[in-house]
Amino acid sequence: MELAPVAVAVIAATQGAPGEGRGAVETPPVIYTMENKPIVTCAGDQNLFSSLYPTLSQQLPKEPMEWRRSYGRAPKMIHLESNFVQFKEELLPKEGNKALLTFPFLHIYWTECCDTEVYKATVKDDITKWQNVLKVHSSMDWLIVVVECDAKKKNKTNILPRTSIVDKIRNDFCNKQSDRCVVLSDPLKDTSRSQESWNAFLTKLRTLLLMSFTKNLGKFEDDMRTLREKRTEPGWSFCDYFMVQEELAFVFEMLQQFEDALVQYDELDALFSQYVVNFGAGDGANWLTFFCQPVRSWNGLVLRKPIDMEKRELIQNQEATLLDLRSYLFSRQCTLLIFLQRPWEVSQRALELLHNCVQELKLLEVSVPPGALDCWVFLSCLEVLQRIEGCCDRSQIDSNVSHTVGLWSYATEKLKSLGYLCGLVSEKGPNSEDLNRTVDLLAGLGAERPETANTAQSPYKKLKEALSSVEAFEKHYLDLSHATIEMYKNIGRIRSAKLVGKDLAEFYMKKKSPQKAEVYLQGALKTYLAEGWALLITHTRKQLAECQKHLGQTENYLQTSSLLAGDNNLTEEERKHFCQEILDFAKQPSEIEGQKVMLSMHSFAQLKNLHFDPPNAVVHVGGTLSIELTLVNQMPISVNVDHIAINVHFSIEKNSYRKTAEWLTKHKTSNGIINFPNEIVGVSLSRSSLPGLELYEMYERSPSDNSLNTTGIICKNVHMLLRRQESSSSLEIPTGLTLEDGAHVLKCSNLILEPGVNKITFKTQGKEPGTYTLRQLCISVGKMQFALLHIYPIVQYDVYSQEPQLKVEPCTDSLLAGIPQKVKFTVTTGHYALKNGDALQLSNADAMPVLYHPESKAVIYSNTQEKVSETSLTVQSSEKITSISLPMVPAYHVITFELEVLYSPSTAICMMENETLTSKDCRKKSKEKETSYNSMATIDQKVTIDCPWSIYSTIISLTFSVPFKAKHSLLSAGTRKYVQVCVQNMSEICFQFSDNNLKSSDIYKDLSLQPLNPKAEQHIYSKQAVFFVWELKWTKELPPSLQCKFSMNFCSALSEEHSFSLKPYTYEFQLENFFTLYNVKAEISPPLGAEYCKTGSLCSLEVSITRLLDLLDVDKDEALTETDGYCTTKLMYEVVDDSSNWAVCGKSSGVISMPIAVQATHKVHMEVMPLFAGYLPFPDVKLFKYLPHHSAHFMQLDADSWIENDNLSVDKNMDDQADNSSIKSRGSIHSTTSAEHKGLPMPRLQSFSPGQVFNSSSGMQILVIPSKDDHILEVNVT
Amino acid sequence: KSAPTESELKFHYTVHTSLDVVDEKVSALGKALVDQRELYLGLLYPTEDYKVYGYVTNSKVKFVMVVDSSNTALRDNEIRSMFRKLHNSYTDVMCNPFYNPGDQIQSRAFDNMVMSMMVQVC
């Protein structure tokens, strides 16, 4: 029996097992019998097995089998494969042998026997022997396979039923486990029966295999755990344990359970790490000291082989160093991770491992030659990277740069430190000491491994080459750096990229090529500035300064130096150094005259605030303005400054109003201090480049009812905060520093700026009026200039020129006519200086003299409203001109003084007003008047003033109000007449009256007006009225109209000191038609026989109208007929009871013809009925003139008035519901008048003047008693 | 934020660089899970000598802690609780009405807390 199938199986294993689904994996075909498949031994008929082997090995892994595991581990589906070997006794493990890989998991006995005889003769013995051998080795995992063939059955006819052989075998061997014997029928034929039996057999085989795994692995794990528990015992060796657990890992790997295999290695890893940590804590294990031997070889990780046998042997022989162990462990983990298709975990773990190893070596105090670890790390990094690259395609790598970039940067870092160590970075190249070191390092690398020998870019070759020469190093280092930067940039790790860039810059600086370094430094600095990392800024700037110095970029260097000199993060010495650099440069004579180096000022000094004096920053032409700057010098030492200049931009203000002193003084109410926001640049830490939030509360109210609509917070400097970062970070190199050439420059020379706060005062004199804006600030030191290009916020001062002005205003709200009142004169001198003898010339108006008090003073104020002095005022009055001489006052001052004026209202104006009052058509005007009733009549008075500064006169208008309003009325008592005058005080102040007087202006000597008023002085209070009454007495005939004039002295009740006479208040009016023409008398008598009038019973009303005078001029027009020398006039009477006390029965009105003669009387009888009981007033009797249609006045007469009258009366009666008859009668009149209206000119009614008719019965009352039979009382509740 | 050692500069560089990873991790977490988001970002990246841990508050305030690699006593949980403490203290500082957001923190309580953590570690 030969061993042929073994070889076949081995080859199949090495090619099939690791390669699933990973086409790109280049696994070198290492034939190593231990890593492959579980071993199954075969005994019995080897030829039979050989014939079945191909089918068996092909079919076995086809279907997965569930593997239930001990210790609660999750069941797994596995595809089983096996390595079938011929059974030999040597294969069975000896007692105590822990090897698992060589462990046969299942023993199969194959037989084809179908003949009882044969069975009995040979097969049974054979099986027994086999079984005994197994029993000796206490192996319970066996299987007997009986193969049956139909062909053999036919040949031998005398055979027993086939089952009997199987039964026999079962009987003989499988006394308890009948399943340990299976039948495989016709295996080489393609029938369904053979297929079935194959399937049954395979299932059985798999189950048994798994059972065996479970049992044996469980046992192994138990043993392993026991071994691990012994780790505290003195003799315990980690390496031994390592080999045991690795065995388990191998088995899992063999079963393609890579995850489980990895777990074994991870456990070993963790265990080892823990030991190292414990060792660091002083709890050392003996075996660990062994790992502490000095590092002699640093040839990096080897990841190209699945198992690094070299290292494994070292471990096995307990000769491995820490690096060896770690390397081996990682190489195994790496292999398994790649099997698991997790290459990115490899890179991550690699980085951890490398860091960890470095730390562990430090912790264990292992002696390592300088640079050795760097070499090891560098090689390992590259090895891992190449391994990963080997198993992934380009796109995969590109999209997972974030996993590998750490290794790249680590490798770069290590190569850099190697370069420094071996003197490859310096300008001169390595010295002999460096060279020796290099040789030592190269020696530690050993020889290149055979598997990478053919690769051109192997890590080993790279390192060797890089260390070989300065040029090669530079090339490799740059390659690596650029690659790393590129990768960092690609995954968005800009900061990391900048850091690598900075390292690169350092390298370039060492290599004396600052121009290349500058880019990187600037880039890094920009990032740090944008993010406000003060320390990093300082450090990078320092490097940049050096770089710029080498480059000869004077301006940039000086700028950077100035920034550094003002940097608080540097030491005092460093700052002084940089400051001195600047000052030294400044002292150098410049090659070209006038050429100056200009730098931004913010690093040199900061403008804190600016203080104006005067604080409102407004001066008149010729005035002095001082500006005090507060500068904070950032330099560590005091600096001599040649001069400090402020460039001022001048503009003429278009808005002329803005130039006036009032506006300027009113609108600039600041305290004159302008604070500048803190300038940026590394002084304050975080967010230094961003201004603070300027938040304001915001309320929005609805326009209609002022209720709050919305409220919120507004950030006013959003535009500053939200702009893009890149654009704001260009502070470092202010390009295009130019100073404006302004004609206006404020300068301060030869100053010393101490470190810290300095105050500098500029003085300027206002020249041209306009607005001056401070634009730029420039500090000159030698040939250097520090400029602040924009002063923000905008700082302005104004120079103005003002025309002289005179203003006259009343001291009170309004001026009242008639009493002396104060008027304030304000002279604003403006640019005009008042000379001696300058005077204001007031042209007098008659109605308004200017009163002068010798004690009145003029007060002079300066431009800033400060009181300067007080002088007395001289006023000279001539007939036409009042001259007020002004004191001598310089320009831009204000003089104020007060004078009294008295305005006497002219009578004409008053009359005019009253005329309208008394006129006939007052009714229409009354409405208008009512509106203006409460306001005073006003008069404008103009004053012409000649001012000394102008050839033109100033005309000033003063408005006076008349404080009173007067009304008159005529009162009659029979033929006696009285005049009543009502005076109303419209003003707010209280007056005193005296000497009231009423005069008739006409020449009638026989007319006397007898006052019925008290003579004493009277007070009239604000908004109140006083009445005066006179009786008119006459002896002769009087004209129809009388001109009267009321006058009264008055003065303010409060001020008694007025010695001079005031003009009295006068009121003129006209009295007309004041004679009584008719006397109307009404009499009511109770019905005949009754004593009193009773309600509901008719009473007689007798109206007697008596003419009291002969024909007068007044009613000549109305006199109608002149028959027999008698004149008659038609009158209409009307009885009206406004209070509805009476019911008029029958005609309530009628037209009578009245002869014009004294005592001519007309009587009218009417029936009236009282409606109520009690004392009832008589009904009114009204008398009208009834003018016939042909009256000469007809055309002129106002038709409206008649109709209006009539309608009014009708309306009245309509309201009066009780007066039915009256309505009827009215209706009849109405109809007649309307009838007349058609054809004839209408007659019309005209009322008498108030004094012409005297109703002698007005106010009389009559007693009415209630009627007795009046049971029903109508009660109207309205 | 406070590292009273002479290698402050190096720490600043380290912390600055670690912000890259913070950004990466924060953006990887996405906005959808802001509520349940773990504020602790874990190990940002190890260097040879230090381990850098990160923590980001919901308002994107970043805390970065640099721990000596050799200090194995500090496990993830300890770091996490330290960050929590730091965050609480920071919140207290922010609640101070006299503190202007963006200014340098000048709180004795906060400093003491940081110092006590440092002492505990070292």
mmCIF file with all atom_site columns, C-alpha atoms in Angstrom, chain B residues 1-4 40 53 55 63-68 71 73-90 108-122:
data_model
loop_
_atom_site.group_PDB
_atom_site.id
_atom_site.type_symbol
_atom_site.label_atom_id
_atom_site.label_alt_id
_atom_site.label_comp_id
_atom_site.label_asym_id
_atom_site.label_entity_id
_atom_site.label_seq_id
_atom_site.pdbx_PDB_ins_code
_atom_site.Cartn_x
_atom_site.Cartn_y
_atom_site.Cartn_z
_atom_site.occupancy
_atom_site.B_iso_or_equiv
_atom_site.pdbx_formal_charge
_atom_site.auth_seq_id
_atom_site.auth_comp_id
_atom_site.auth_asym_id
_atom_site.auth_atom_id
_atom_site.pdbx_PDB_model_num
ATOM 1  C CA . LYS B 1 1   ? -5.811  73.745 27.385 1.00 0.00 ? 1   LYS B CA 1
ATOM 2  C CA . SER B 1 2   ? -3.274  73.986 30.090 1.00 0.00 ? 2   SER B CA 1
ATOM 3  C CA . ALA B 1 3   ? -0.061  72.068 29.951 1.00 0.00 ? 3   ALA B CA 1
ATOM 4  C CA . PRO B 1 4   ? 2.502   73.524 32.281 1.00 0.00 ? 4   PRO B CA 1
ATOM 5  C CA . TYR B 1 40  ? -16.645 61.169 23.349 1.00 0.00 ? 40  TYR B CA 1
ATOM 6  C CA . TYR B 1 53  ? -8.262  61.725 22.860 1.00 0.00 ? 53  TYR B CA 1
ATOM 7  C CA . TYR B 1 55  ? -14.472 64.997 22.860 1.00 0.00 ? 55  TYR B CA 1
ATOM 8  C CA . PHE B 1 63  ? -11.833 69.092 24.082 1.00 0.00 ? 63  PHE B CA 1
ATOM 9  C CA . VAL B 1 64  ? -8.588  67.374 23.358 1.00 0.00 ? 64  VAL B CA 1
ATOM 10 C CA . MET B 1 65  ? -6.584  65.449 25.894 1.00 0.00 ? 65  MET B CA 1
ATOM 11 C CA . VAL B 1 66  ? -3.053  64.291 25.367 1.00 0.00 ? 66  VAL B CA 1
ATOM 12 C CA . VAL B 1 67  ? -1.948  61.395 27.506 1.00 0.00 ? 67  VAL B CA 1
ATOM 13 C CA . ASP B 1 68  ? 1.471   59.917 27.812 1.00 0.00 ? 68  ASP B CA 1
ATOM 14 C CA . ASN B 1 71  ? 0.471   55.673 31.030 1.00 0.00 ? 71  ASN B CA 1
ATOM 15 C CA . ALA B 1 73  ? -3.554  53.048 33.830 1.00 0.00 ? 73  ALA B CA 1
ATOM 16 C CA . LEU B 1 74  ? -5.874  55.210 31.787 1.00 0.00 ? 74  LEU B CA 1
ATOM 17 C CA . ARG B 1 75  ? -8.342  53.131 29.895 1.00 0.00 ? 75  ARG B CA 1
ATOM 18 C CA . ASP B 1 76  ? -11.081 54.376 27.669 1.00 0.00 ? 76  ASP B CA 1
ATOM 19 C CA . ASN B 1 77  ? -13.528 54.607 30.521 1.00 0.00 ? 77  ASN B CA 1
ATOM 20 C CA . GLU B 1 78  ? -11.313 56.754 32.646 1.00 0.00 ? 78  GLU B CA 1
ATOM 21 C CA . ILE B 1 79  ? -10.669 59.097 29.785 1.00 0.00 ? 79  ILE B CA 1
ATOM 22 C CA . ARG B 1 80  ? -14.357 59.304 29.103 1.00 0.00 ? 80  ARG B CA 1
ATOM 23 C CA . SER B 1 81  ? -15.201 60.192 32.665 1.00 0.00 ? 81  SER B CA 1
ATOM 24 C CA . MET B 1 82  ? -12.445 62.777 32.672 1.00 0.00 ? 82  MET B CA 1
ATOM 25 C CA . PHE B 1 83  ? -13.967 64.364 29.621 1.00 0.00 ? 83  PHE B CA 1
ATOM 26 C CA . ARG B 1 84  ? -17.367 64.379 31.264 1.00 0.00 ? 84  ARG B CA 1
ATOM 27 C CA . LYS B 1 85  ? -15.924 66.144 34.251 1.00 0.00 ? 85  LYS B CA 1
ATOM 28 C CA . LEU B 1 86  ? -14.192 68.612 31.997 1.00 0.00 ? 86  LEU B CA 1
ATOM 29 C CA . HIS B 1 87  ? -17.383 69.217 30.090 1.00 0.00 ? 87  HIS B CA 1
ATOM 30 C CA . ASN B 1 88  ? -19.369 69.833 33.260 1.00 0.00 ? 88  ASN B CA 1
ATOM 31 C CA . SER B 1 89  ? -16.833 72.252 34.506 1.00 0.00 ? 89  SER B CA 1
ATOM 32 C CA . TYR B 1 90  ? -16.739 73.986 31.155 1.00 0.00 ? 90  TYR B CA 1
ATOM 33 C CA . ARG B 1 108 ? -10.322 79.311 39.328 1.00 0.00 ? 108 ARG B CA 1
ATOM 34 C CA . ALA B 1 109 ? -12.832 76.505 39.636 1.00 0.00 ? 109 ALA B CA 1
ATOM 35 C CA . PHE B 1 110 ? -12.098 75.314 36.148 1.00 0.00 ? 110 PHE B CA 1
ATOM 36 C CA . ASP B 1 111 ? -8.362  75.557 36.614 1.00 0.00 ? 111 ASP B CA 1
ATOM 37 C CA . ASN B 1 112 ? -8.549  73.671 39.872 1.00 0.00 ? 112 ASN B CA 1
ATOM 38 C CA . MET B 1 113 ? -10.579 70.951 38.258 1.00 0.00 ? 113 MET B CA 1
ATOM 39 C CA . VAL B 1 114 ? -8.092  70.597 35.433 1.00 0.00 ? 114 VAL B CA 1
ATOM 40 C CA . MET B 1 115 ? -5.197  70.597 37.834 1.00 0.00 ? 115 MET B CA 1
ATOM 41 C CA . SER B 1 116 ? -6.814  67.977 40.028 1.00 0.00 ? 116 SER B CA 1
ATOM 42 C CA . MET B 1 117 ? -7.248  65.732 37.007 1.00 0.00 ? 117 MET B CA 1
ATOM 43 C CA . MET B 1 118 ? -3.634  66.198 36.072 1.00 0.00 ? 118 MET B CA 1
ATOM 44 C CA . VAL B 1 119 ? -2.452  65.380 39.553 1.00 0.00 ? 119 VAL B CA 1
ATOM 45 C CA . GLN B 1 120 ? -4.597  62.324 39.659 1.00 0.00 ? 120 GLN B CA 1
ATOM 46 C CA . VAL B 1 121 ? -3.077  61.121 36.420 1.00 0.00 ? 121 VAL B CA 1
ATOM 47 C CA . CYS B 1 122 ? 0.540   61.924 37.005 1.00 0.00 ? 122 CYS B CA 1
#
